[in-house]
Amino acid sequence: MSEDDNKNKAPKKGLLGRMFGSKSSRQDDSVSDSDRADREKQTPVSDDPGKSQPVEKSGDEQGQPRSWFGRLKKGLTKSSSRLGEGISGIFTKRRLDEEALQELEDILVQADLGVETAMRITDRLAASRLDKNISPQEVREVLASEVEKVLEPVARPLEIDDDAKPFVILMAGVNGAGKTTTIGKLSRKLSDEGKKVMLAAGDTFRAAAVEQLQIWGERTGAPVVTRAVGSDAASLAFEAMKEAKEAGVDVLMMDTAGRLQNKSHLMDELKKIVRVMKKQDENAPHAVLLVLDATTGQNAVSQAEVFGEAVDVTGLVMTKLDGSARGGILVAIADRFGLPVHFIGVGEGVEDLQPFSASEFARAIAQT
């Protein structure tokens, strides 16, 4: 196609075009302030030790599939079913035309896959199958392929530097994202790998959070550094690093208070923790993991941006994918920020938090 043809080709007017009118406006993926406030006020059951979770049960005991891919596919059912039903509704016994492409773009954007990914999928289909018959399965295969392309570069394992003793992991995220539970599950995994782990209860504002971390410490055999409720979290971080060094600990994981990303003074406290850690080790924290709750949808994009600016996030953990029809948000975040995705969670059990695989996630969400 010539340059003039490209200039004269009318752009598809899908949901994006109707909402924003131009590609340059796509970056505003935020939600309204009231919607954001409502979401951030939620406190999940899983972060309340008073309501015990079946974390010790195996997948079989919970009636879950044995394989990780089986659990992942089941966990992403809400997201994949919505996408699958939408695709089937458009492409059953139908040629691929501009109207169908617009409808598909709408479905993909509404599934929080991100505007750029949605356009790549529709562009790829238009280039090869426009005005031809196409089945829902063929569309799902293209979806899986494009999602994997976005996710493959960010699917990286969490690497522990054995020369850094202790290797310090700082967990960050808003209230209810699942930080404390994630720390407990990672503690179990690292302990099973032969690592000597110590936990620090840096969410000093909530006695429940401290208690929950202590429960995880007992389950995993990891000592837990605590201080009185209301204590300065930065001081606790300093003392925890000192104790970890003296004990010859391999990995120190520190919990932090859930911070609303639009509260600057709370973000400043998180920055203070990092500064204090560097007084003990200029390279600490060696990893800053941002825990994101998939059920918050587009708000997770805002969290990734603001936390990244505040504390130099090194990797992501996406939780609660089993409770959301918005699993596609992981694709949008990966496409926009390029941050490594280390783990994803699709359930309450320890085995339901696993290293992230781009191909498995793509296949599961596309139902291929």
Coordinates of C-alpha atoms in Angstrom, one line a residue:
M1 CA 0.0 0.0 0.0
S2 CA 1.4 3.4 -0.9
E3 CA 2.0 6.2 1.6
D4 CA -0.9 8.2 0.1
D5 CA -3.2 5.2 0.5
N6 CA -2.2 5.0 4.1
K7 CA -2.9 8.7 4.6
N8 CA -6.3 8.4 3.0
K9 CA -7.4 5.2 4.8
A10 CA -10.1 6.1 7.3
P11 CA -9.3 4.9 10.9
K12 CA -11.6 2.5 12.6
K13 CA -14.0 4.3 14.9
G14 CA -14.2 1.8 17.7
L15 CA -14.7 2.6 21.4
L16 CA -11.4 4.4 21.5
G17 CA -12.3 6.7 18.6
R18 CA -15.7 7.5 20.1
M19 CA -14.2 8.2 23.5
F20 CA -11.1 10.1 22.7
G21 CA -11.0 10.8 19.0
S22 CA -7.2 10.3 18.5
K23 CA -4.4 7.8 19.3
S24 CA -2.5 10.4 21.3
S25 CA -5.3 10.5 23.9
R26 CA -5.1 6.8 24.7
Q27 CA -2.7 7.1 27.6
D28 CA -5.4 8.3 30.0
D29 CA -6.5 5.0 31.4
S30 CA -7.5 6.4 34.7
V31 CA -10.9 6.1 36.4
S32 CA -12.9 8.8 38.1
D33 CA -11.7 10.0 41.5
S34 CA -14.9 8.8 43.2
D35 CA -14.6 5.3 41.6
R36 CA -10.9 5.2 42.7
A37 CA -11.8 6.2 46.3
D38 CA -14.5 3.6 46.5
R39 CA -12.2 0.8 45.3
E40 CA -9.3 1.8 47.6
K41 CA -11.6 1.7 50.7
Q42 CA -12.2 -2.0 50.2
T43 CA -10.5 -4.3 52.7
P44 CA -10.2 -7.9 51.5
V45 CA -11.1 -10.9 53.7
S46 CA -7.8 -12.5 52.9
D47 CA -5.9 -9.8 54.8
D48 CA -7.8 -10.4 58.0
P49 CA -6.2 -13.1 60.1
G50 CA -9.4 -13.3 62.2
K51 CA -11.1 -14.8 59.1
S52 CA -8.7 -17.7 58.5
Q53 CA -8.0 -18.7 54.9
P54 CA -7.4 -22.3 53.7
V55 CA -3.8 -21.5 52.8
E56 CA -2.6 -24.8 53.9
K57 CA -4.9 -26.8 51.7
S58 CA -3.7 -28.3 48.5
G59 CA -5.3 -27.8 45.2
D60 CA -6.9 -31.3 45.4
E61 CA -8.4 -30.6 48.8
Q62 CA -10.0 -27.4 47.5
G63 CA -11.4 -29.2 44.5
Q64 CA -9.0 -27.4 42.2
P65 CA -7.3 -28.9 39.1
R66 CA -3.9 -30.5 39.9
S67 CA -1.8 -28.7 37.3
W68 CA -0.9 -25.1 37.6
F69 CA -2.2 -24.4 34.1
G70 CA -5.5 -26.0 35.0
R71 CA -5.8 -23.7 38.1
L72 CA -4.7 -20.7 36.0
K73 CA -7.3 -21.5 33.4
K74 CA -10.0 -22.0 36.0
G75 CA -8.9 -18.8 37.9
L76 CA -9.2 -16.7 34.7
T77 CA -12.6 -18.1 33.9
K78 CA -14.4 -14.8 34.6
S79 CA -12.1 -12.9 32.2
S80 CA -11.8 -15.5 29.5
S81 CA -15.6 -16.2 29.5
R82 CA -16.4 -12.6 29.0
L83 CA -13.9 -12.3 26.1
G84 CA -15.0 -15.7 24.6
E85 CA -18.7 -14.9 24.7
G86 CA -18.1 -11.5 23.1
I87 CA -15.9 -13.0 20.3
S88 CA -18.4 -15.8 19.6
G89 CA -21.2 -13.3 19.5
I90 CA -19.5 -11.3 16.9
F91 CA -17.9 -13.9 14.6
T92 CA -20.3 -16.8 14.5
K93 CA -21.2 -17.3 10.8
R94 CA -20.0 -13.8 9.9
R95 CA -17.4 -12.2 7.6
L96 CA -14.8 -10.0 9.1
D97 CA -15.8 -6.5 8.2
E98 CA -15.1 -3.0 9.6
E99 CA -18.2 -3.2 11.9
A100 CA -17.0 -6.5 13.3
L101 CA -13.6 -5.1 13.9
Q102 CA -15.1 -2.1 15.7
E103 CA -17.1 -4.4 17.9
L104 CA -14.1 -6.6 18.7
E105 CA -12.0 -3.5 19.6
D106 CA -14.7 -2.5 22.0
I107 CA -14.8 -5.9 23.7
L108 CA -11.0 -6.0 24.1
V109 CA -10.8 -2.5 25.5
Q110 CA -13.6 -3.2 27.9
A111 CA -11.8 -6.3 29.1
D112 CA -8.9 -4.0 30.1
L113 CA -6.4 -5.4 27.7
G114 CA -5.4 -1.9 26.8
V115 CA -6.0 0.2 23.7
E116 CA -2.7 -0.5 22.0
T117 CA -3.1 -4.3 22.3
A118 CA -6.7 -4.1 21.1
M119 CA -5.6 -2.2 18.0
R120 CA -2.7 -4.5 17.3
I121 CA -5.2 -7.5 17.4
T122 CA -7.7 -5.8 15.1
D123 CA -5.0 -4.5 12.7
R124 CA -3.6 -8.0 12.4
L125 CA -7.0 -9.5 11.6
A126 CA -7.8 -6.7 9.2
A127 CA -4.5 -7.3 7.3
S128 CA -5.1 -11.0 6.7
R129 CA -8.8 -11.7 6.9
L130 CA -10.8 -8.6 6.0
D131 CA -13.9 -9.5 4.1
K132 CA -13.3 -13.2 4.6
N133 CA -15.1 -15.7 6.9
I134 CA -13.4 -16.2 10.2
S135 CA -14.3 -18.4 13.2
P136 CA -14.3 -17.4 16.8
Q137 CA -11.5 -19.9 17.4
E138 CA -9.3 -18.2 14.8
V139 CA -9.9 -14.9 16.5
R140 CA -9.0 -16.4 19.9
E141 CA -5.7 -17.7 18.5
V142 CA -4.8 -14.3 17.2
L143 CA -5.7 -12.9 20.6
A144 CA -3.5 -15.4 22.4
S145 CA -0.6 -14.7 20.0
E146 CA -0.7 -10.9 20.5
V147 CA -1.1 -11.2 24.3
E148 CA 1.9 -13.5 24.5
K149 CA 4.0 -11.0 22.4
V150 CA 3.2 -8.3 24.9
L151 CA 3.8 -10.4 28.0
E152 CA 6.9 -12.5 27.0
P153 CA 9.4 -9.7 27.6
V154 CA 8.2 -9.0 31.1
A155 CA 7.8 -12.7 32.2
R156 CA 10.9 -12.9 34.4
P157 CA 11.6 -14.8 37.5
L158 CA 12.5 -13.1 40.8
E159 CA 16.2 -13.6 41.1
I160 CA 17.8 -13.7 44.5
D161 CA 21.4 -12.5 44.7
D162 CA 23.1 -14.9 47.0
D163 CA 26.0 -12.4 47.5
A164 CA 23.5 -10.0 49.2
K165 CA 23.0 -11.1 52.7
P166 CA 20.3 -10.4 53.4
F167 CA 18.6 -9.9 50.1
V168 CA 16.0 -7.3 51.0
I169 CA 12.6 -7.4 49.4
L170 CA 10.3 -4.5 50.1
M171 CA 6.6 -5.1 49.4
A172 CA 4.4 -2.1 48.4
G173 CA 0.8 -1.6 47.4
V174 CA -2.5 -0.2 48.4
N175 CA -4.8 -1.5 51.1
G176 CA -6.3 -4.8 50.2
A177 CA -3.9 -5.7 47.4
G178 CA -2.7 -8.8 49.3
K179 CA 0.8 -7.8 50.3
T180 CA 0.9 -9.7 53.6
T181 CA -0.6 -12.8 52.2
T182 CA 1.9 -12.7 49.3
I183 CA 4.8 -12.3 51.7
G184 CA 3.6 -15.4 53.5
K185 CA 3.3 -17.5 50.3
L186 CA 6.7 -16.3 49.0
S187 CA 8.2 -17.1 52.4
R188 CA 7.0 -20.7 52.0
K189 CA 8.4 -21.0 48.5
L190 CA 11.8 -19.5 49.5
S191 CA 12.0 -21.7 52.6
D192 CA 11.2 -24.8 50.5
E193 CA 14.1 -23.8 48.2
G194 CA 16.4 -23.9 51.3
K195 CA 16.6 -20.1 51.9
K196 CA 16.7 -18.8 55.4
V197 CA 14.0 -16.2 55.5
M198 CA 13.1 -13.4 57.9
L199 CA 9.9 -11.3 57.8
A200 CA 9.4 -7.7 59.0
A201 CA 6.0 -6.5 60.0
G202 CA 6.3 -3.0 58.6
D203 CA 2.5 -2.3 58.5
T204 CA 2.7 -0.9 62.1
F205 CA -0.6 0.8 61.8
R206 CA -2.7 -2.4 61.8
A207 CA -2.4 -4.9 64.6
A208 CA -4.2 -7.4 62.4
A209 CA -1.5 -7.2 59.7
V210 CA 1.2 -7.8 62.3
E211 CA -0.7 -10.8 63.7
Q212 CA -1.3 -12.2 60.2
L213 CA 2.4 -12.0 59.4
Q214 CA 3.3 -13.7 62.7
I215 CA 0.9 -16.6 61.7
W216 CA 2.7 -16.9 58.4
G217 CA 6.1 -16.8 60.2
E218 CA 5.0 -19.7 62.4
R219 CA 3.8 -21.7 59.3
T220 CA 7.0 -21.2 57.4
G221 CA 9.5 -21.2 60.2
A222 CA 10.5 -17.6 59.5
P223 CA 11.2 -15.3 62.5
V224 CA 9.2 -12.1 62.4
V225 CA 10.5 -8.7 63.5
T226 CA 7.7 -6.7 65.1
R227 CA 7.3 -3.5 67.1
A228 CA 4.4 -1.9 69.0
V229 CA 1.4 -0.8 67.0
G230 CA 2.0 2.7 65.8
S231 CA 5.8 2.4 65.8
D232 CA 7.9 4.1 63.1
A233 CA 8.1 1.8 60.2
A234 CA 11.4 3.2 59.0
S235 CA 13.0 2.5 62.4
L236 CA 11.7 -1.1 62.2
A237 CA 13.2 -1.5 58.8
F238 CA 16.6 -0.4 60.1
E239 CA 16.4 -2.8 63.1
A240 CA 15.1 -5.7 60.9
M241 CA 18.1 -5.4 58.5
K242 CA 20.5 -5.3 61.5
E243 CA 18.9 -8.4 63.0
A244 CA 18.9 -10.2 59.6
K245 CA 22.6 -9.6 59.1
E246 CA 23.4 -10.9 62.6
A247 CA 21.3 -14.0 62.1
G248 CA 22.8 -14.8 58.7
V249 CA 19.5 -14.5 56.9
D250 CA 19.3 -15.1 53.2
V251 CA 16.2 -13.1 52.4
L252 CA 14.4 -10.4 54.4
M253 CA 10.9 -9.5 53.3
M254 CA 9.3 -6.4 54.7
D255 CA 5.6 -5.7 54.7
T256 CA 4.4 -2.1 54.5
A257 CA 1.2 -0.2 55.3
G258 CA -1.3 -0.1 52.5
R259 CA -0.9 3.3 50.9
L260 CA -3.4 5.2 48.8
Q261 CA -1.3 6.2 45.8
N262 CA -3.0 9.7 45.8
K263 CA -1.9 10.5 49.3
S264 CA 1.5 12.1 49.0
H265 CA 2.4 12.1 52.7
L266 CA 1.9 8.4 52.9
M267 CA 4.1 7.8 49.8
D268 CA 6.7 10.0 51.5
E269 CA 6.8 7.5 54.4
L270 CA 7.5 4.7 51.9
K271 CA 10.4 6.7 50.5
K272 CA 11.7 7.2 54.0
I273 CA 11.8 3.4 54.6
V274 CA 13.9 3.1 51.5
R275 CA 16.3 5.9 52.6
V276 CA 16.8 4.2 56.0
M277 CA 17.4 0.8 54.5
K278 CA 20.2 2.3 52.4
K279 CA 22.0 3.4 55.6
Q280 CA 22.5 -0.3 56.3
D281 CA 23.2 -1.3 52.7
E282 CA 23.4 1.2 49.8
N283 CA 21.9 -1.4 47.4
A284 CA 18.9 -2.1 49.6
P285 CA 16.1 -2.8 49.0
H286 CA 17.4 -5.2 46.4
A287 CA 13.9 -5.7 45.1
V288 CA 10.7 -3.6 45.4
L289 CA 7.7 -5.7 44.5
L290 CA 4.4 -3.9 43.8
V291 CA 1.4 -6.1 44.6
L292 CA -1.6 -5.3 42.4
D293 CA -5.1 -6.5 42.9
A294 CA -6.6 -7.5 39.5
T295 CA -10.1 -6.6 40.7
T296 CA -9.3 -2.9 40.7
G297 CA -9.0 -2.8 36.9
Q298 CA -7.8 0.4 35.5
N299 CA -6.9 1.8 38.9
A300 CA -4.0 -0.7 38.9
V301 CA -2.5 1.3 36.1
S302 CA -2.5 4.4 38.2
Q303 CA -0.9 2.5 41.1
A304 CA 1.9 1.1 38.9
E305 CA 2.7 4.6 37.7
V306 CA 2.7 6.4 41.1
F307 CA 4.4 3.7 43.1
G308 CA 7.0 3.4 40.4
E309 CA 7.8 7.1 40.6
A310 CA 8.0 7.0 44.4
V311 CA 10.2 3.9 45.1
D312 CA 11.6 2.5 41.9
V313 CA 9.5 -0.6 41.6
T314 CA 11.5 -3.5 40.2
G315 CA 8.8 -6.1 39.7
L316 CA 5.1 -6.9 39.9
V317 CA 2.9 -9.5 41.6
M318 CA -0.7 -9.6 40.3
T319 CA -3.2 -11.1 42.8
K320 CA -6.9 -12.1 42.8
L321 CA -7.1 -12.9 39.1
D322 CA -9.7 -15.5 40.0
G323 CA -12.0 -12.9 41.4
S324 CA -12.0 -10.6 38.5
A325 CA -13.3 -10.3 35.0
R326 CA -10.5 -7.8 34.4
G327 CA -7.6 -10.1 34.1
G328 CA -6.6 -8.3 30.9
I329 CA -5.4 -5.4 33.0
L330 CA -2.1 -7.3 33.4
V331 CA -1.6 -7.0 29.6
A332 CA -2.3 -3.2 29.7
I333 CA 0.2 -2.7 32.5
A334 CA 2.9 -4.8 30.9
D335 CA 2.5 -3.0 27.6
R336 CA 2.6 0.5 29.2
F337 CA 5.4 0.1 31.8
G338 CA 7.4 -3.0 30.8
L339 CA 7.9 -3.9 34.5
P340 CA 8.9 -7.5 35.1
V341 CA 6.0 -9.7 36.3
H342 CA 7.3 -12.2 38.7
F343 CA 4.2 -13.9 40.1
I344 CA 0.5 -14.1 39.6
G345 CA -2.2 -15.4 42.0
V346 CA -5.4 -17.2 41.2
G347 CA -6.5 -18.4 44.6
E348 CA -5.9 -18.6 48.3
G349 CA -3.6 -21.6 48.5
V350 CA 0.2 -21.4 48.6
E351 CA 0.3 -23.2 45.2
D352 CA -2.0 -20.7 43.7
L353 CA 0.8 -18.1 43.6
Q354 CA 3.2 -19.1 40.9
P355 CA 5.9 -17.7 38.7
F356 CA 4.4 -15.9 35.7
S357 CA 4.4 -17.6 32.3
A358 CA 3.4 -15.4 29.3
S359 CA 2.3 -18.3 27.1
E360 CA 0.2 -20.0 29.8
F361 CA -1.5 -16.7 30.7
A362 CA -2.2 -15.9 27.0
R363 CA -3.6 -19.4 26.4
A364 CA -5.8 -19.3 29.5
I365 CA -7.3 -15.9 28.9
A366 CA -7.9 -16.6 25.2
Q367 CA -9.4 -20.0 25.9
T368 CA -7.1 -21.7 23.3

